[in-house]
mmCIF file of C-alpha atoms in Angstrom:
data_model
loop_
_atom_site.group_PDB
_atom_site.id
_atom_site.type_symbol
_atom_site.label_atom_id
_atom_site.label_comp_id
_atom_site.label_asym_id
_atom_site.label_seq_id
_atom_site.Cartn_x
_atom_site.Cartn_y
_atom_site.Cartn_z
ATOM 1 C CA VAL A 329 0.010 -0.004 0.128
ATOM 2 C CA PRO A 330 1.598 3.211 -0.823
ATOM 3 C CA GLY A 331 3.050 5.440 1.952
ATOM 4 C CA ALA A 332 2.592 9.057 2.955
ATOM 5 C CA SER A 333 3.226 11.347 -0.003
ATOM 6 C CA GLY A 334 7.268 10.834 -0.788
ATOM 7 C CA GLN A 335 7.405 8.159 1.689
ATOM 8 C CA PRO A 336 8.089 4.496 0.138
ATOM 9 C CA ALA A 337 5.172 1.813 0.111
ATOM 10 C CA VAL A 338 3.631 0.011 3.292
ATOM 11 C CA PRO A 339 3.937 -3.678 3.375
ATOM 12 C CA LEU A 340 0.367 -4.476 5.386
ATOM 13 C CA PHE A 341 2.459 -7.933 6.671
ATOM 14 C CA ASP A 342 6.296 -7.010 7.551
ATOM 15 C CA GLY A 343 7.382 -10.824 8.498
ATOM 16 C CA LYS A 344 8.838 -9.195 11.579
ATOM 17 C CA ALA A 345 5.746 -8.071 14.308
ATOM 18 C CA ARG A 346 4.681 -10.935 16.290
ATOM 19 C CA ALA A 347 1.158 -9.193 15.790
ATOM 20 C CA THR A 348 -0.123 -6.558 12.943
ATOM 21 C CA TYR A 349 -3.258 -4.444 13.980
ATOM 22 C CA ILE A 350 -4.543 -3.029 10.310
ATOM 23 C CA ASP A 351 -7.116 -0.458 10.525
ATOM 24 C CA PHE A 352 -8.899 1.004 7.276
ATOM 25 C CA TRP A 353 -10.314 4.463 8.224
ATOM 26 C CA ALA A 354 -11.414 7.583 5.960
ATOM 27 C CA SER A 355 -11.746 11.476 7.301
ATOM 28 C CA TRP A 356 -15.211 11.216 7.416
ATOM 29 C CA CYS A 357 -15.536 8.297 9.568
ATOM 30 C CA GLY A 358 -16.942 9.698 13.352
ATOM 31 C CA PRO A 359 -15.379 6.645 15.385
ATOM 32 C CA CYS A 360 -12.321 7.310 13.538
ATOM 33 C CA ARG A 361 -11.791 10.191 15.889
ATOM 34 C CA GLN A 362 -11.780 7.625 19.214
ATOM 35 C CA SER A 363 -9.895 4.954 17.342
ATOM 36 C CA PHE A 364 -6.776 7.084 16.646
ATOM 37 C CA PRO A 365 -5.983 7.927 20.248
ATOM 38 C CA TRP A 366 -6.613 4.169 21.109
ATOM 39 C CA MET A 367 -4.330 2.858 18.472
ATOM 40 C CA ASN A 368 -1.523 5.040 19.858
ATOM 41 C CA ARG A 369 -2.451 3.676 23.230
ATOM 42 C CA MET A 370 -1.786 0.263 21.777
ATOM 43 C CA GLN A 371 1.124 1.099 19.789
ATOM 44 C CA THR A 372 2.888 2.433 23.004
ATOM 45 C CA LYS A 373 1.573 -0.478 25.133
ATOM 46 C CA PHE A 374 2.683 -3.618 23.323
ATOM 47 C CA GLY A 375 4.932 -2.377 20.513
ATOM 48 C CA PRO A 376 7.496 -3.578 22.634
ATOM 49 C CA GLN A 377 5.805 -7.161 22.699
ATOM 50 C CA GLY A 378 5.850 -6.676 18.697
ATOM 51 C CA LEU A 379 2.672 -5.331 17.955
ATOM 52 C CA ARG A 380 2.977 -3.365 14.631
ATOM 53 C CA VAL A 381 -0.240 -0.900 13.976
ATOM 54 C CA VAL A 382 -1.028 0.178 10.432
ATOM 55 C CA ALA A 383 -3.577 2.473 9.312
ATOM 56 C CA VAL A 384 -4.767 2.614 5.934
ATOM 57 C CA ASN A 385 -6.315 5.572 4.813
ATOM 58 C CA LEU A 386 -9.066 5.187 1.999
ATOM 59 C CA ASP A 387 -9.762 8.875 1.124
ATOM 60 C CA SER A 388 -9.439 9.844 -2.568
ATOM 61 C CA GLN A 389 -8.370 13.378 -1.969
ATOM 62 C CA PRO A 390 -4.664 13.045 0.406
ATOM 63 C CA ALA A 391 -5.727 16.862 2.021
ATOM 64 C CA ASP A 392 -9.017 15.298 3.515
ATOM 65 C CA ALA A 393 -6.778 12.712 5.508
ATOM 66 C CA GLN A 394 -4.051 15.123 6.187
ATOM 67 C CA ARG A 395 -6.789 17.879 7.894
ATOM 68 C CA PHE A 396 -7.977 14.411 9.966
ATOM 69 C CA LEU A 397 -4.181 13.383 11.004
ATOM 70 C CA ALA A 398 -3.879 17.419 12.124
ATOM 71 C CA GLN A 399 -6.807 17.049 14.916
ATOM 72 C CA TRP A 400 -5.836 13.305 15.307
ATOM 73 C CA PRO A 401 -2.063 12.523 14.807
ATOM 74 C CA ALA A 402 -1.099 8.829 14.648
ATOM 75 C CA GLN A 403 1.813 7.478 16.840
ATOM 76 C CA PHE A 404 1.738 4.329 14.187
ATOM 77 C CA THR A 405 2.815 3.701 10.758
ATOM 78 C CA LEU A 406 0.357 5.206 7.940
ATOM 79 C CA ALA A 407 -0.507 4.092 4.717
ATOM 80 C CA PHE A 408 -2.699 5.467 2.031
ATOM 81 C CA ASP A 409 -4.827 3.430 -0.562
ATOM 82 C CA PRO A 410 -7.376 5.873 -2.388
ATOM 83 C CA SER A 411 -8.216 3.128 -4.611
ATOM 84 C CA ALA A 412 -9.342 0.952 -1.525
ATOM 85 C CA GLU A 413 -7.496 -1.955 -3.198
ATOM 86 C CA ALA A 414 -6.407 -3.417 -0.026
ATOM 87 C CA ALA A 415 -9.835 -2.565 1.444
ATOM 88 C CA ARG A 416 -11.558 -4.789 -1.315
ATOM 89 C CA ARG A 417 -8.578 -7.398 -0.193
ATOM 90 C CA PHE A 418 -9.862 -7.953 3.215
ATOM 91 C CA GLY A 419 -13.853 -7.522 2.107
ATOM 92 C CA ILE A 420 -13.915 -4.061 3.856
ATOM 93 C CA LYS A 421 -17.189 -2.815 4.174
ATOM 94 C CA ALA A 422 -17.309 -0.216 7.140
ATOM 95 C CA MET A 423 -15.491 2.499 8.276
ATOM 96 C CA PRO A 424 -13.414 1.942 10.571
ATOM 97 C CA SER A 425 -12.675 -2.103 10.177
ATOM 98 C CA SER A 426 -9.786 -3.504 11.568
ATOM 99 C CA VAL A 427 -7.821 -6.826 10.700
ATOM 100 C CA LEU A 428 -5.532 -8.386 13.137
ATOM 101 C CA LEU A 429 -2.726 -10.539 11.790
ATOM 102 C CA GLY A 430 -0.752 -13.235 13.695
ATOM 103 C CA ALA A 431 2.696 -13.277 13.172
ATOM 104 C CA ASP A 432 2.396 -15.434 10.553
ATOM 105 C CA GLY A 433 0.473 -12.887 8.557
ATOM 106 C CA LYS A 434 -2.896 -15.183 8.788
ATOM 107 C CA VAL A 435 -5.833 -12.982 9.757
ATOM 108 C CA ILE A 436 -6.700 -13.470 13.127
ATOM 109 C CA THR A 437 -9.708 -11.555 13.620
ATOM 110 C CA THR A 438 -11.937 -9.058 11.690
ATOM 111 C CA HIS A 439 -13.720 -6.282 13.210
ATOM 112 C CA ALA A 440 -16.236 -3.536 12.118
ATOM 113 C CA GLY A 441 -16.772 -0.377 13.850
ATOM 114 C CA PHE A 442 -15.152 1.157 16.722
ATOM 115 C CA ARG A 443 -17.308 1.498 19.770
ATOM 116 C CA ASP A 444 -16.411 2.068 23.694
ATOM 117 C CA GLU A 445 -17.498 -1.634 24.236
ATOM 118 C CA ASP A 446 -15.510 -2.736 21.515
ATOM 119 C CA ILE A 447 -12.047 -1.511 23.310
ATOM 120 C CA ALA A 448 -12.029 -4.208 26.320
ATOM 121 C CA PRO A 449 -12.458 -7.149 23.631
ATOM 122 C CA LEU A 450 -10.007 -5.684 21.014
ATOM 123 C CA GLU A 451 -7.171 -5.202 23.416
ATOM 124 C CA ALA A 452 -7.951 -8.659 24.605
ATOM 125 C CA ARG A 453 -7.320 -10.295 20.907
ATOM 126 C CA ILE A 454 -3.902 -8.278 20.449
ATOM 127 C CA ALA A 455 -2.764 -9.337 23.884
ATOM 128 C CA ALA A 456 -3.377 -13.163 22.867
ATOM 129 C CA ALA A 457 -1.893 -12.852 19.505
ATOM 130 C CA LEU A 458 1.145 -11.764 21.325
ATOM 131 C CA GLY A 459 0.817 -14.304 23.939
ATOM 132 C CA VAL A 460 1.035 -11.415 26.552
ATOM 133 C CA SER A 461 -1.184 -11.813 29.716
#
């Protein structure tokens, strides 16, 4: 998936992370305003145990994504997929949607949406994928 403008492409699976949390988002997505701070916390909390968070933006206009990121900065890897090719590959239909990959690159779980009640189960799945209790 393409990286930020002028940046190299971002592999969704890098073969190094023990778990990869891929989040598909768009600037117009209301719940993304809550998921971004949470993903920052997950990257900080679980990054040392091998978690890699990658947020894939699906806006057709890069400026829309940049305006969003100015308000809700990301402390994790960003990728941009204006053609939504990667989203189609994973069957993404809602914003945000996430895919958790294991160390082998296989899908452990997928999740559509982001609400307060999703936080604990998502964090538990990440911890389990990393073997952290």
